[in-house]
Coordinates of C-alpha atoms in Angstrom, one line a residue:
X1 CA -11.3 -4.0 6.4
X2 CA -7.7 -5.3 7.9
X3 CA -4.2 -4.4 7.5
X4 CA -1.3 -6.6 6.8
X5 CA 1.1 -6.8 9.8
X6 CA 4.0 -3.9 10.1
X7 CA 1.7 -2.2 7.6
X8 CA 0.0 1.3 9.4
X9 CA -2.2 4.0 9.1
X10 CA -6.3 3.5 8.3
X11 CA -8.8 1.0 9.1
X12 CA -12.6 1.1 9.4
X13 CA -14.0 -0.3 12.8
X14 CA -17.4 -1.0 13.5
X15 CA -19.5 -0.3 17.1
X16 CA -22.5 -2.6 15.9
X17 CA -23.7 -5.2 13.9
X18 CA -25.7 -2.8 11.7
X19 CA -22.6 -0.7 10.9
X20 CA -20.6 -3.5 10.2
X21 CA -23.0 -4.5 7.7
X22 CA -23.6 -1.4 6.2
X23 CA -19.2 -1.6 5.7
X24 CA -19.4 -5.3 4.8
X25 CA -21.8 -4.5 2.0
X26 CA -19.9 -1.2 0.9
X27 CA -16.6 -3.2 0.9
X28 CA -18.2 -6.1 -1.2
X29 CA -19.5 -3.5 -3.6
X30 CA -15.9 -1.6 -3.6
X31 CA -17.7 1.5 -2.6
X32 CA -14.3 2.1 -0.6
X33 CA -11.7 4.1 -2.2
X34 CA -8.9 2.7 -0.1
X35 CA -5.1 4.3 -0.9
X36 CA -1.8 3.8 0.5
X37 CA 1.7 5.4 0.2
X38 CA 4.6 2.9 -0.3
X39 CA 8.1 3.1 -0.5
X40 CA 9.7 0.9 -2.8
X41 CA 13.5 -0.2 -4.4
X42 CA 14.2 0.6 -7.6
X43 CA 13.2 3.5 -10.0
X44 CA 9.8 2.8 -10.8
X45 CA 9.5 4.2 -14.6
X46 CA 6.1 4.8 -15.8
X47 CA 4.5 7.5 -13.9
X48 CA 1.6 5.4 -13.5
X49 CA 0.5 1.2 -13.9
X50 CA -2.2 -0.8 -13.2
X51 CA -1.6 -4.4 -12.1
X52 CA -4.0 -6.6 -12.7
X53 CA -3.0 -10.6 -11.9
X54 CA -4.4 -13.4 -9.9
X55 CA -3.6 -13.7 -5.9
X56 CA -3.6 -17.1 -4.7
X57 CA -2.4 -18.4 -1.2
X58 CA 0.4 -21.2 -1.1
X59 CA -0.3 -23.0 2.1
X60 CA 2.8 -24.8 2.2
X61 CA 5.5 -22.0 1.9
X62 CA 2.5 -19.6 3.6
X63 CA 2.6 -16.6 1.2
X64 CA 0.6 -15.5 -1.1
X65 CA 2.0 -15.5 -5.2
X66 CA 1.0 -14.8 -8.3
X67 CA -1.0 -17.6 -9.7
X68 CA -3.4 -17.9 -12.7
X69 CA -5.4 -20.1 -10.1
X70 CA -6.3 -17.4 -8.3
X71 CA -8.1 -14.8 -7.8
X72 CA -8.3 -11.7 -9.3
X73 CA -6.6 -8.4 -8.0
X74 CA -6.0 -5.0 -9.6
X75 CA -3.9 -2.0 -8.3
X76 CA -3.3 1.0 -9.7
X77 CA -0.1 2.8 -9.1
X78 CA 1.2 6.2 -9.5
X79 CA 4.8 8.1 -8.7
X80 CA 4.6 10.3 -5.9
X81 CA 8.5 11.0 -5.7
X82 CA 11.9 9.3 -7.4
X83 CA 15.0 9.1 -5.3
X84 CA 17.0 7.2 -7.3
X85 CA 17.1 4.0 -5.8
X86 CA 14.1 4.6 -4.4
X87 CA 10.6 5.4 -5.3
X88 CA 7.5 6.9 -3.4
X89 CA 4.3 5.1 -4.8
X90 CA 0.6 6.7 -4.6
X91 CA -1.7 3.3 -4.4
X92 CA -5.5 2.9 -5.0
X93 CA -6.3 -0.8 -4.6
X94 CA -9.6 -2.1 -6.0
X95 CA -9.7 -5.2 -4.5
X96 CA -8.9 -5.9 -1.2
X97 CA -6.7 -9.5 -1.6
X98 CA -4.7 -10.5 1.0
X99 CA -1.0 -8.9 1.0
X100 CA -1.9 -7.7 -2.7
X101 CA -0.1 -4.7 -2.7
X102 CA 3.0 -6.2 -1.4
X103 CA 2.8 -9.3 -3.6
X104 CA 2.1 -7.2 -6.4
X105 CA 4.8 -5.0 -6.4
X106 CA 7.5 -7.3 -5.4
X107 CA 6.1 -9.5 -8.6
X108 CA 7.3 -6.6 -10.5
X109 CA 10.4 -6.5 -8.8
X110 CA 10.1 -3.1 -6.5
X111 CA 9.2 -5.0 -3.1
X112 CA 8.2 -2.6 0.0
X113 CA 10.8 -1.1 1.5
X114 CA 11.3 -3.0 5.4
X115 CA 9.0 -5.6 3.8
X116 CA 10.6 -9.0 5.9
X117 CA 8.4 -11.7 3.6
X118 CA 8.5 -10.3 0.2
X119 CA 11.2 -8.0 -0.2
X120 CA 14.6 -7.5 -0.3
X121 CA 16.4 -10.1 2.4
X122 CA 19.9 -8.5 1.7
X123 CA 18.8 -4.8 2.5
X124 CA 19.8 -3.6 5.9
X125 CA 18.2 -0.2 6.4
X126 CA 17.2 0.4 10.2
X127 CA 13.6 0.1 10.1
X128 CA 11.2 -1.2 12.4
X129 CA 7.9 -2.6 9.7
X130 CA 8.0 -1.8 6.2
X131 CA 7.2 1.5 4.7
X132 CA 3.2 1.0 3.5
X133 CA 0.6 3.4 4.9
X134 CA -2.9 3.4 4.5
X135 CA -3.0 7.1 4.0
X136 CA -6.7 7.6 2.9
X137 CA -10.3 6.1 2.9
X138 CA -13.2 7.5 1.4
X139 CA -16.8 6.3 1.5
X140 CA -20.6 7.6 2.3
X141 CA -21.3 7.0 6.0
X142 CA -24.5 5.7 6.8
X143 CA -26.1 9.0 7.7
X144 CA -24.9 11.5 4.9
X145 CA -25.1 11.4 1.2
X146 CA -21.7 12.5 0.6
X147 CA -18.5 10.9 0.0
X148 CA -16.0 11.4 3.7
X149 CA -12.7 11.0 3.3
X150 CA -10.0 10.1 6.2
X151 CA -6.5 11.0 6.4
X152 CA -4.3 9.7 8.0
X153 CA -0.9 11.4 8.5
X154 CA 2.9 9.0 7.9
X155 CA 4.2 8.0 10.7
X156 CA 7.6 9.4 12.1
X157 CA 9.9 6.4 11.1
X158 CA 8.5 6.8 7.0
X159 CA 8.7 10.4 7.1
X160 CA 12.1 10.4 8.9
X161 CA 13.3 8.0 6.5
X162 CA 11.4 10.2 3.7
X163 CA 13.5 13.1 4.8
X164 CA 16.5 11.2 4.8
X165 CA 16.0 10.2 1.1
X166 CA 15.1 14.2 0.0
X167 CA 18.6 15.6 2.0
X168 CA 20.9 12.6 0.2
X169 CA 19.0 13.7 -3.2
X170 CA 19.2 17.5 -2.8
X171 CA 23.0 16.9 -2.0
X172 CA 23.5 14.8 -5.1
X173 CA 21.7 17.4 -7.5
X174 CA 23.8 19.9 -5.9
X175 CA 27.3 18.7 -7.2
X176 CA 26.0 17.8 -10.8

């Protein structure tokens, strides 16, 4: 399990080869409920989507894009909270491709917001990463038969700019 770069929050480590086997196998299963919070430009309109199109990496411009060629990745999205120009997703990924969720949702036009390789290059908000959390993981450890879950709380700079977007919102519904 791996997070993109400038993304936080979540990750599973292992201490030995057995546990990281045990992981391996539950991750190769998708045993892992994996979720993430991301903040994204534009109004997102549906309250929820699932996106299901082929990852494939482009070695020469070194991204990853949409390609029939590749391989399959699904993502499922829901609203959290709508700012106007901005909109807090809930994510559950069920496969685990490489910058999926960023690819994804700048393929549908609302890139990450901060994102520096796949979203916007003209947006100058003062942010240091872009604004994608893993939030949550859930999966049966080794020695219980019931599902754990991990949370992991936003970090400052997402819920400060969070905050930001929720005082700018409230003052706008107060003059209508």
């Amino acid at each position: 399990h791996r997070l993109d770069k400038d993304t936080s929050g979540l990750l599973i480590i292992t201490k030995n080869s057995e546990a990281h086997n045990y992981i391996a196998n539950l991750l190769k299963e998708r045993k892992i409920e994996k979720r993430y919070l991301a903040l994204v430009y534009g109004n997102f309109n549906e309250n929820f989507a699932r996106i299901s199109l082929p990852l494939t990496n482009d070695h020469k411009l070194r991204r990853i894009m949409v390609s029939s060629a590749g391989k399959l990745a699904l993502t499922d999205i829901s609203v959290k909270e709508r700012f106007g120009d901005y909109t807090l997703l809930d994510i559950r990924i069920h496969t685990g491709r490489t910058h999926q969720i960023r690819v994804h949702l700048s393929h549908i036009g609302h890139p990450i917001v901060g994102d520096k390789v796949y979203g916007l290059k003209n947006k100058d908000e003062d942010i240091d990463g872009q604004l994608l959390h893993s939030y949550k993981l859930s999966f049966v450890l080794p020695e219980f038969s019931e599902i754990s879950t991990f949370i992991a709380p936003l970090p400052k700079e997402f819920s400060d700019f969070l905050d930001k977007l929720r005082h700018k919102n409230s003052l706008n519904t107060d003059i209508i």
